[in-house]
Each structure stands twice: as C-alpha cells, then as structure tokens.
Amino acid sequence: MNTTYEGSNRLMFITNRTDQYTEQQETQWVLEGGCRWIQLRMKDNPSLETARELVKLCAPYQARLCIDDDVQMALESGATAVHLGKNDMPVDQACELVHQSGKTDFLIGATANTFEDICHAARLGASYIGLGPFRFTQTKKKLSPILGLDGYKRILEQCREAGITLPVYAIGGIEIEDIPALMKTGITGIAISGTIIRAKDPVQETRNLIETILSSL
Ligand SMILES: Cc1ncc(COP(=O)(O)OP(=O)(O)O)c(N)n1
Ligand SMILES: Cc1ncsc1CCOP(=O)(O)O
Ligand SMILES: [Mg+2]
C-alpha cells in the first residue's frame, strides 16, 4: 500500500449496526475523533445506498472508505477499498475488476489467520492484511482460531524473515490496553469495532485509541 502511516490511518474502524446506532452515526463519531480509515460491514443487509452515504460522509475528511466482502459495491459506491475474506471473491479476481475499472488508488484487503494466509494474499496482490482474531469477540460469527499476542509475535517474525512488508492490521476483541504490546509485534495498525461503539463517548475513545497507537510506535 503506497500510503504514509499516521495515527489517523493506523486505526481502522469497522461499523456494526446496533439497536441504538446506525452505520452513519458511528462513522460520523469516528471521523470527528480523527479516524480516516473506515470499513462498512453489513453482514445481514448490505446496502449500496448506505455505502454511498458513507462515501459522502468521508469525503470532507479525506477519509478512506472500505467495503466489506463486495468489490462491485465498493467500486459502484465510490469507496476506495474492499476487504475480502477466505469465503469472498479471490483477491486476484478482485484485482482484475479494479484494473478494469481504471481506479488506480484502490486498496484490496485480505483476511489472514496464519503466516501461510499472508503469503497467499501477498502473492495474489493484496494491499494490506487483516490478521486475527486477537481474542474472542461477539462481533463476528464463526471465528478462526484465536491468535493471542504470541500468535502475532510469531507470524510477524515470520513475515520479517520472509521479507513480506505488507501492512498488517490486528483485529478481534481489541481494547485500548492491548495496543502497546500489539504494536510492538510490528503490525501497522489496529482494526476495531466494539470498543468504540460500546464506549460512553465514542469520539473521545477514537482519539484515545489513535493517541495510544501513536505513542506505542
Ligand atoms: C481489517 C479486517 N480484517 C478481517 C476482516 C474479516 O473479514 P472476513 O474474514 O471476510 O469476515 P467478515 O468481516 O466478512 O465477516 C475484516 N472484515 N476486516
Ligand atoms: C470482522 C472481524 N474479523 C475478525 S474479528 C472481527 C470483528 C472485530 O470487531 P471487534 O473489534 O468488535 O471485536
Ligand atoms: Mg468477508
């Protein structure tokens, strides 16, 4: 990913609609808190209209919007990234669609749970990796095996030995206290949903998370 890393894009916020909050409300909070890397994740009811609304919310902040699972929706909505898991479109096929669209600044993220997953995603042309889960979380069903801190230490060390320099984002049940040790493993950033949405003040929580990431570098 040909990107400069600042605090604002080392935190990726992942939306999760609740009875209380819409994706739009959550996105507005994290933008106000300084986050510039947002993923729209709507597992039950993906909506092109919501994707377009989030593109509009992100534009004045020059924030990147990533769409979970669906490269067509990402391209059609004007988002600037897609995130693909093992059961989604293969990364190389998505690269082809992005190439055909003529979008040159578009990022393709891939999920990994092992070093081998990272190697595979890198070979297919992924721009960044979402590596997890760090610990159990209610936000996602059918979790892959939990990595814990030792899993990140081991996998990031393997990446260094293999000369793989793709940006890696840690994901899954991450809380603010986890960040210093996680950042020390060599990851680029942190992807978070619940810790922000459950916070009393999500705007301030976003600021605190970014500050903690920056001070852990
Ligand atoms: C940054 C990031 N990493 C991992 C995931 C998980 O993607 P996936 O495995 O496709 O699972 P779903 O999110 O689609 O349920 C992610 N979304 N973002
Ligand atoms: C999408 C996803 N993939 C692995 S864990 C997870 C959910 C992250 O959300 P939270 O920060 O609430 O655990
Ligand atoms: Mg997916």
CSV table of N, CA and C in Angstrom, one decimal, residues 48-171:
chain,number,residue,atom,x,y,z
A,48,LEU,N,-26.1,-0.7,-0.9
A,48,LEU,CA,-25.4,0.3,-1.8
A,48,LEU,C,-25.7,1.7,-1.4
A,49,GLU,N,-26.9,2.0,-1.0
A,49,GLU,CA,-27.3,3.3,-0.6
A,49,GLU,C,-26.5,3.8,0.6
A,50,THR,N,-26.4,2.9,1.6
A,50,THR,CA,-25.6,3.2,2.8
A,50,THR,C,-24.1,3.4,2.5
A,51,ALA,N,-23.6,2.6,1.6
A,51,ALA,CA,-22.2,2.8,1.1
A,51,ALA,C,-22.0,4.2,0.5
A,52,ARG,N,-23.0,4.6,-0.3
A,52,ARG,CA,-22.9,5.9,-0.9
A,52,ARG,C,-23.0,7.0,0.1
A,53,GLU,N,-23.8,6.8,1.1
A,53,GLU,CA,-23.9,7.8,2.2
A,53,GLU,C,-22.6,7.9,2.9
A,54,LEU,N,-22.0,6.8,3.2
A,54,LEU,CA,-20.7,6.8,3.9
A,54,LEU,C,-19.6,7.5,3.1
A,55,VAL,N,-19.7,7.2,1.8
A,55,VAL,CA,-18.7,7.9,0.9
A,55,VAL,C,-18.8,9.4,1.0
A,56,LYS,N,-20.1,9.9,1.1
A,56,LYS,CA,-20.3,11.4,1.2
A,56,LYS,C,-19.8,11.9,2.6
A,57,LEU,N,-20.1,11.1,3.7
A,57,LEU,CA,-19.6,11.5,5.0
A,57,LEU,C,-18.1,11.6,5.1
A,58,CYS,N,-17.4,10.6,4.4
A,58,CYS,CA,-16.0,10.5,4.5
A,58,CYS,C,-15.3,11.6,3.7
A,59,ALA,N,-15.9,12.1,2.6
A,59,ALA,CA,-15.3,13.0,1.6
A,59,ALA,C,-14.7,14.2,2.2
A,60,PRO,N,-15.4,15.0,3.0
A,60,PRO,CA,-14.8,16.2,3.6
A,60,PRO,C,-13.6,16.0,4.5
A,61,TYR,N,-13.5,14.8,5.0
A,61,TYR,CA,-12.4,14.5,5.9
A,61,TYR,C,-11.2,13.8,5.2
A,62,GLN,N,-11.4,13.6,3.8
A,62,GLN,CA,-10.5,12.8,3.0
A,62,GLN,C,-10.2,11.5,3.7
A,63,ALA,N,-11.2,10.8,4.2
A,63,ALA,CA,-11.0,9.5,4.9
A,63,ALA,C,-11.3,8.4,3.8
A,64,ARG,N,-10.6,7.3,4.0
A,64,ARG,CA,-10.8,6.2,3.1
A,64,ARG,C,-12.0,5.4,3.6
A,65,LEU,N,-12.8,4.9,2.6
A,65,LEU,CA,-13.9,4.0,3.0
A,65,LEU,C,-13.7,2.7,2.3
A,66,CYS,N,-13.7,1.6,3.2
A,66,CYS,CA,-13.5,0.3,2.7
A,66,CYS,C,-14.9,-0.4,2.8
A,67,ILE,N,-15.2,-1.3,1.8
A,67,ILE,CA,-16.5,-2.0,1.9
A,67,ILE,C,-16.1,-3.5,2.1
A,68,ASP,N,-16.8,-4.1,3.1
A,68,ASP,CA,-16.6,-5.5,3.4
A,68,ASP,C,-17.2,-6.4,2.3
A,69,ASP,N,-16.5,-7.4,1.9
A,69,ASP,CA,-17.0,-8.5,1.1
A,69,ASP,C,-17.2,-8.3,-0.4
A,70,ASP,N,-17.6,-7.1,-0.8
A,70,ASP,CA,-18.2,-6.9,-2.1
A,70,ASP,C,-17.5,-5.8,-2.9
A,71,VAL,N,-16.7,-6.3,-3.9
A,71,VAL,CA,-15.8,-5.4,-4.7
A,71,VAL,C,-16.7,-4.6,-5.6
A,72,GLN,N,-17.8,-5.2,-6.2
A,72,GLN,CA,-18.7,-4.5,-7.1
A,72,GLN,C,-19.3,-3.3,-6.4
A,73,MET,N,-19.8,-3.6,-5.1
A,73,MET,CA,-20.4,-2.5,-4.4
A,73,MET,C,-19.4,-1.4,-4.0
A,74,ALA,N,-18.2,-1.8,-3.7
A,74,ALA,CA,-17.1,-0.9,-3.4
A,74,ALA,C,-16.9,0.1,-4.6
A,75,LEU,N,-16.7,-0.6,-5.8
A,75,LEU,CA,-16.4,0.2,-7.0
A,75,LEU,C,-17.6,1.2,-7.4
A,76,GLU,N,-18.8,0.6,-7.3
A,76,GLU,CA,-20.0,1.4,-7.7
A,76,GLU,C,-20.3,2.5,-6.7
A,77,SER,N,-20.0,2.3,-5.4
A,77,SER,CA,-20.3,3.4,-4.5
A,77,SER,C,-19.4,4.5,-4.4
A,78,GLY,N,-18.2,4.3,-5.0
A,78,GLY,CA,-17.1,5.4,-4.9
A,78,GLY,C,-16.2,5.2,-3.7
A,79,ALA,N,-16.3,4.0,-3.0
A,79,ALA,CA,-15.4,3.7,-1.9
A,79,ALA,C,-14.0,3.5,-2.5
A,80,THR,N,-13.0,3.5,-1.6
A,80,THR,CA,-11.6,3.4,-2.1
A,80,THR,C,-10.9,2.1,-1.7
A,81,ALA,N,-11.7,1.2,-1.2
A,81,ALA,CA,-11.1,-0.1,-0.8
A,81,ALA,C,-12.2,-1.2,-0.6
A,82,VAL,N,-11.8,-2.4,-0.6
A,82,VAL,CA,-12.7,-3.6,-0.3
A,82,VAL,C,-11.9,-4.5,0.6
A,83,HIS,N,-12.6,-5.2,1.5
A,83,HIS,CA,-12.0,-6.2,2.3
A,83,HIS,C,-12.5,-7.5,2.0
A,84,LEU,N,-11.6,-8.5,1.7
A,84,LEU,CA,-12.1,-9.8,1.3
A,84,LEU,C,-11.6,-10.9,2.2
A,85,GLY,N,-12.5,-11.8,2.6
A,85,GLY,CA,-12.1,-12.9,3.5
A,85,GLY,C,-12.0,-14.2,2.6
A,86,LYS,N,-11.7,-15.3,3.3
A,86,LYS,CA,-11.5,-16.5,2.6
A,86,LYS,C,-12.7,-17.0,1.8
A,87,ASN,N,-13.9,-16.6,2.3
A,87,ASN,CA,-15.1,-17.1,1.5
A,87,ASN,C,-15.6,-16.0,0.6
A,88,ASP,N,-14.9,-15.0,0.4
A,88,ASP,CA,-15.3,-13.9,-0.6
A,88,ASP,C,-14.6,-14.1,-1.9
A,89,MET,N,-14.7,-13.2,-2.8
A,89,MET,CA,-14.1,-13.2,-4.1
A,89,MET,C,-12.5,-13.3,-3.9
A,90,PRO,N,-11.9,-14.2,-4.6
A,90,PRO,CA,-10.4,-14.3,-4.5
A,90,PRO,C,-9.7,-12.9,-4.8
A,91,VAL,N,-8.7,-12.6,-4.1
A,91,VAL,CA,-8.0,-11.3,-4.3
A,91,VAL,C,-7.6,-11.0,-5.8
A,92,ASP,N,-7.1,-12.1,-6.5
A,92,ASP,CA,-6.6,-11.8,-7.8
A,92,ASP,C,-7.8,-11.4,-8.8
A,93,GLN,N,-9.0,-12.1,-8.5
A,93,GLN,CA,-10.1,-11.7,-9.4
A,93,GLN,C,-10.5,-10.2,-9.1
A,94,ALA,N,-10.5,-9.9,-7.8
A,94,ALA,CA,-10.9,-8.5,-7.4
A,94,ALA,C,-9.9,-7.5,-8.0
A,95,CYS,N,-8.6,-7.9,-8.1
A,95,CYS,CA,-7.6,-7.0,-8.7
A,95,CYS,C,-7.9,-6.8,-10.1
A,96,GLU,N,-8.4,-7.8,-10.8
A,96,GLU,CA,-8.7,-7.7,-12.2
A,96,GLU,C,-9.9,-6.7,-12.4
A,97,LEU,N,-10.9,-6.8,-11.6
A,97,LEU,CA,-12.1,-5.9,-11.7
A,97,LEU,C,-11.6,-4.5,-11.4
A,98,VAL,N,-10.8,-4.3,-10.4
A,98,VAL,CA,-10.3,-3.0,-10.1
A,98,VAL,C,-9.5,-2.4,-11.3
A,99,HIS,N,-8.7,-3.2,-11.8
A,99,HIS,CA,-7.9,-2.8,-13.0
A,99,HIS,C,-8.8,-2.4,-14.1
A,100,GLN,N,-9.8,-3.2,-14.4
A,100,GLN,CA,-10.8,-2.8,-15.5
A,100,GLN,C,-11.5,-1.5,-15.2
A,101,SER,N,-11.7,-1.2,-13.9
A,101,SER,CA,-12.5,0.0,-13.5
A,101,SER,C,-11.6,1.2,-13.8
A,102,GLY,N,-10.3,1.0,-13.9
A,102,GLY,CA,-9.4,2.2,-14.1
A,102,GLY,C,-9.0,2.9,-12.8
A,103,LYS,N,-9.5,2.4,-11.6
A,103,LYS,CA,-9.2,3.1,-10.4
A,103,LYS,C,-7.8,2.7,-9.9
A,104,THR,N,-6.9,3.6,-9.8
A,104,THR,CA,-5.5,3.3,-9.6
A,104,THR,C,-5.2,3.4,-8.1
A,105,ASP,N,-6.0,4.0,-7.3
A,105,ASP,CA,-5.7,4.2,-5.9
A,105,ASP,C,-6.5,3.3,-5.0
A,106,PHE,N,-7.0,2.2,-5.5
A,106,PHE,CA,-8.0,1.4,-4.8
A,106,PHE,C,-7.2,0.3,-4.1
A,107,LEU,N,-7.6,0.0,-2.8
A,107,LEU,CA,-6.9,-0.9,-2.0
A,107,LEU,C,-7.7,-2.2,-1.8
A,108,ILE,N,-7.0,-3.4,-1.8
A,108,ILE,CA,-7.7,-4.6,-1.6
A,108,ILE,C,-7.1,-5.3,-0.3
A,109,GLY,N,-8.0,-5.4,0.7
A,109,GLY,CA,-7.5,-6.0,2.0
A,109,GLY,C,-7.9,-7.5,2.0
A,110,ALA,N,-7.1,-8.3,2.7
A,110,ALA,CA,-7.4,-9.7,2.7
A,110,ALA,C,-7.3,-10.2,4.2
A,111,THR,N,-8.2,-11.1,4.6
A,111,THR,CA,-8.1,-11.7,5.9
A,111,THR,C,-7.1,-12.8,6.0
A,112,ALA,N,-6.4,-12.8,7.1
A,112,ALA,CA,-5.4,-13.9,7.4
A,112,ALA,C,-5.5,-14.4,8.8
A,113,ASN,N,-5.3,-15.6,9.0
A,113,ASN,CA,-5.2,-16.2,10.4
A,113,ASN,C,-3.9,-16.9,10.6
A,114,THR,N,-3.1,-17.1,9.5
A,114,THR,CA,-1.8,-17.8,9.6
A,114,THR,C,-0.8,-17.0,8.7
A,115,PHE,N,0.5,-17.4,8.9
A,115,PHE,CA,1.5,-16.9,8.0
A,115,PHE,C,1.3,-17.3,6.6
A,116,GLU,N,0.8,-18.5,6.4
A,116,GLU,CA,0.6,-19.1,5.0
A,116,GLU,C,-0.5,-18.2,4.4
A,117,ASP,N,-1.6,-17.8,5.1
A,117,ASP,CA,-2.6,-17.0,4.6
A,117,ASP,C,-2.0,-15.7,4.0
A,118,ILE,N,-1.1,-15.1,4.8
A,118,ILE,CA,-0.5,-13.8,4.4
A,118,ILE,C,0.3,-14.0,3.1
A,119,CYS,N,1.1,-15.1,3.1
A,119,CYS,CA,1.9,-15.3,1.8
A,119,CYS,C,1.0,-15.5,0.6
A,120,HIS,N,-0.1,-16.2,0.8
A,120,HIS,CA,-1.1,-16.4,-0.3
A,120,HIS,C,-1.7,-15.1,-0.7
A,121,ALA,N,-2.1,-14.3,0.2
A,121,ALA,CA,-2.8,-13.0,-0.1
A,121,ALA,C,-1.8,-12.1,-0.8
A,122,ALA,N,-0.5,-12.1,-0.3
A,122,ALA,CA,0.5,-11.3,-0.9
A,122,ALA,C,0.8,-11.7,-2.4
A,123,ARG,N,0.8,-13.0,-2.6
A,123,ARG,CA,1.0,-13.5,-4.0
A,123,ARG,C,-0.1,-13.1,-4.9
A,124,LEU,N,-1.4,-13.0,-4.4
A,124,LEU,CA,-2.5,-12.7,-5.2
A,124,LEU,C,-2.6,-11.2,-5.4
A,125,GLY,N,-1.9,-10.4,-4.7
A,125,GLY,CA,-1.9,-8.9,-4.9
A,125,GLY,C,-2.6,-8.1,-3.9
A,126,ALA,N,-2.8,-8.6,-2.7
A,126,ALA,CA,-3.5,-7.8,-1.6
A,126,ALA,C,-2.7,-6.6,-1.3
A,127,SER,N,-3.4,-5.5,-0.9
A,127,SER,CA,-2.7,-4.3,-0.5
A,127,SER,C,-2.4,-4.2,1.0
A,128,TYR,N,-3.2,-4.9,1.8
A,128,TYR,CA,-3.0,-5.0,3.3
A,128,TYR,C,-3.7,-6.2,3.8
A,129,ILE,N,-3.3,-6.6,5.0
A,129,ILE,CA,-3.8,-7.8,5.7
A,129,ILE,C,-4.6,-7.4,7.0
A,130,GLY,N,-5.7,-8.1,7.2
A,130,GLY,CA,-6.4,-8.0,8.5
A,130,GLY,C,-6.1,-9.4,9.1
A,131,LEU,N,-5.3,-9.4,10.2
A,131,LEU,CA,-4.8,-10.6,10.8
A,131,LEU,C,-5.5,-10.8,12.2
A,132,GLY,N,-6.2,-11.9,12.3
A,132,GLY,CA,-6.9,-12.1,13.5
A,132,GLY,C,-7.7,-13.5,13.6
A,133,PRO,N,-8.4,-13.7,14.6
A,133,PRO,CA,-8.7,-12.8,15.7
A,133,PRO,C,-7.7,-12.8,16.8
A,134,PHE,N,-7.5,-11.6,17.4
A,134,PHE,CA,-6.6,-11.5,18.6
A,134,PHE,C,-7.2,-12.2,19.8
A,135,ARG,N,-8.5,-12.0,20.0
A,135,ARG,CA,-9.2,-12.8,21.1
A,135,ARG,C,-10.7,-12.9,20.7
A,136,PHE,N,-11.4,-13.6,21.5
A,136,PHE,CA,-12.9,-13.9,21.2
A,136,PHE,C,-13.6,-12.5,21.1
A,137,THR,N,-14.5,-12.5,20.2
A,137,THR,CA,-15.4,-11.3,20.0
A,137,THR,C,-16.8,-11.7,19.6
A,138,GLN,N,-17.7,-11.0,20.1
A,138,GLN,CA,-19.1,-11.3,19.6
A,138,GLN,C,-19.4,-10.6,18.3
A,139,THR,N,-18.6,-9.8,17.8
A,139,THR,CA,-18.9,-9.0,16.6
A,139,THR,C,-18.9,-9.9,15.3
A,140,LYS,N,-18.1,-11.0,15.4
A,140,LYS,CA,-18.1,-11.9,14.2
A,140,LYS,C,-18.5,-13.3,14.6
A,141,LYS,N,-19.3,-13.9,13.8
A,141,LYS,CA,-19.6,-15.3,14.0
A,141,LYS,C,-18.6,-16.2,13.3
A,142,LYS,N,-18.5,-17.5,13.7
A,142,LYS,CA,-17.6,-18.4,13.1
A,142,LYS,C,-16.1,-17.9,13.1
A,143,LEU,N,-15.6,-17.6,14.2
A,143,LEU,CA,-14.2,-17.1,14.3
A,143,LEU,C,-13.2,-18.1,14.0
A,144,SER,N,-12.1,-17.7,13.4
A,144,SER,CA,-10.9,-18.6,13.2
A,144,SER,C,-10.3,-18.8,14.5
A,145,PRO,N,-9.3,-19.7,14.6
A,145,PRO,CA,-8.6,-19.8,15.9
A,145,PRO,C,-8.0,-18.5,16.4
A,146,ILE,N,-8.1,-18.4,17.7
A,146,ILE,CA,-7.6,-17.1,18.4
A,146,ILE,C,-6.1,-17.1,18.4
A,147,LEU,N,-5.5,-16.0,18.0
A,147,LEU,CA,-4.1,-15.9,17.9
A,147,LEU,C,-3.4,-15.5,19.2
A,148,GLY,N,-4.0,-14.6,20.0
A,148,GLY,CA,-3.3,-14.0,21.1
A,148,GLY,C,-2.1,-13.3,20.8
A,149,LEU,N,-1.4,-12.7,21.8
A,149,LEU,CA,-0.2,-11.9,21.5
A,149,LEU,C,0.9,-12.8,20.9
A,150,ASP,N,1.0,-14.0,21.4
A,150,ASP,CA,2.1,-14.9,20.9
A,150,ASP,C,1.9,-15.2,19.4
A,151,GLY,N,0.7,-15.3,19.0
A,151,GLY,CA,0.4,-15.6,17.6
A,151,GLY,C,0.9,-14.5,16.7
A,152,TYR,N,0.6,-13.2,17.2
A,152,TYR,CA,1.1,-12.1,16.4
A,152,TYR,C,2.6,-12.0,16.4
A,153,LYS,N,3.2,-12.3,17.6
A,153,LYS,CA,4.7,-12.2,17.6
A,153,LYS,C,5.3,-13.2,16.6
A,154,ARG,N,4.8,-14.4,16.6
A,154,ARG,CA,5.3,-15.5,15.7
A,154,ARG,C,5.1,-15.1,14.3
A,155,ILE,N,3.9,-14.7,13.9
A,155,ILE,CA,3.6,-14.5,12.5
A,155,ILE,C,4.3,-13.3,12.0
A,156,LEU,N,4.4,-12.2,12.8
A,156,LEU,CA,5.1,-11.0,12.3
A,156,LEU,C,6.6,-11.3,12.1
A,157,GLU,N,7.1,-12.2,13.0
A,157,GLU,CA,8.5,-12.5,12.9
A,157,GLU,C,8.7,-13.3,11.6
A,158,GLN,N,7.8,-14.2,11.3
A,158,GLN,CA,7.9,-15.0,10.0
A,158,GLN,C,7.8,-14.1,8.8
A,159,CYS,N,7.0,-13.0,8.9
A,159,CYS,CA,6.9,-12.1,7.8
A,159,CYS,C,8.2,-11.4,7.6
A,160,ARG,N,8.8,-10.9,8.7
A,160,ARG,CA,10.1,-10.2,8.6
A,160,ARG,C,11.2,-11.1,7.9
A,161,GLU,N,11.2,-12.4,8.4
A,161,GLU,CA,12.2,-13.4,7.8
A,161,GLU,C,12.0,-13.6,6.4
A,162,ALA,N,10.7,-13.6,5.9
A,162,ALA,CA,10.4,-13.8,4.5
A,162,ALA,C,10.4,-12.5,3.7
A,163,GLY,N,10.7,-11.4,4.3
A,163,GLY,CA,10.7,-10.2,3.6
A,163,GLY,C,9.4,-9.7,3.1
A,164,ILE,N,8.3,-10.1,3.8
A,164,ILE,CA,7.0,-9.6,3.5
A,164,ILE,C,6.7,-8.3,4.2
A,165,THR,N,6.4,-7.3,3.4
A,165,THR,CA,6.3,-5.9,4.0
A,165,THR,C,4.9,-5.4,4.0
A,166,LEU,N,3.9,-6.2,3.6
A,166,LEU,CA,2.5,-5.7,3.5
A,166,LEU,C,2.1,-5.2,4.9
A,167,PRO,N,1.3,-4.1,4.9
A,167,PRO,CA,0.8,-3.6,6.2
A,167,PRO,C,-0.2,-4.6,6.8
A,168,VAL,N,0.0,-4.8,8.1
A,168,VAL,CA,-0.9,-5.8,8.8
A,168,VAL,C,-1.7,-5.1,9.9
A,169,TYR,N,-3.0,-5.3,9.9
A,169,TYR,CA,-3.9,-4.7,10.9
A,169,TYR,C,-4.3,-5.9,11.8
A,170,ALA,N,-4.2,-5.7,13.1
A,170,ALA,CA,-4.7,-6.7,14.0
A,170,ALA,C,-6.1,-6.4,14.3
A,171,ILE,N,-6.9,-7.5,14.5
A,171,ILE,CA,-8.4,-7.4,14.6
A,171,ILE,C,-8.9,-8.5,15.5
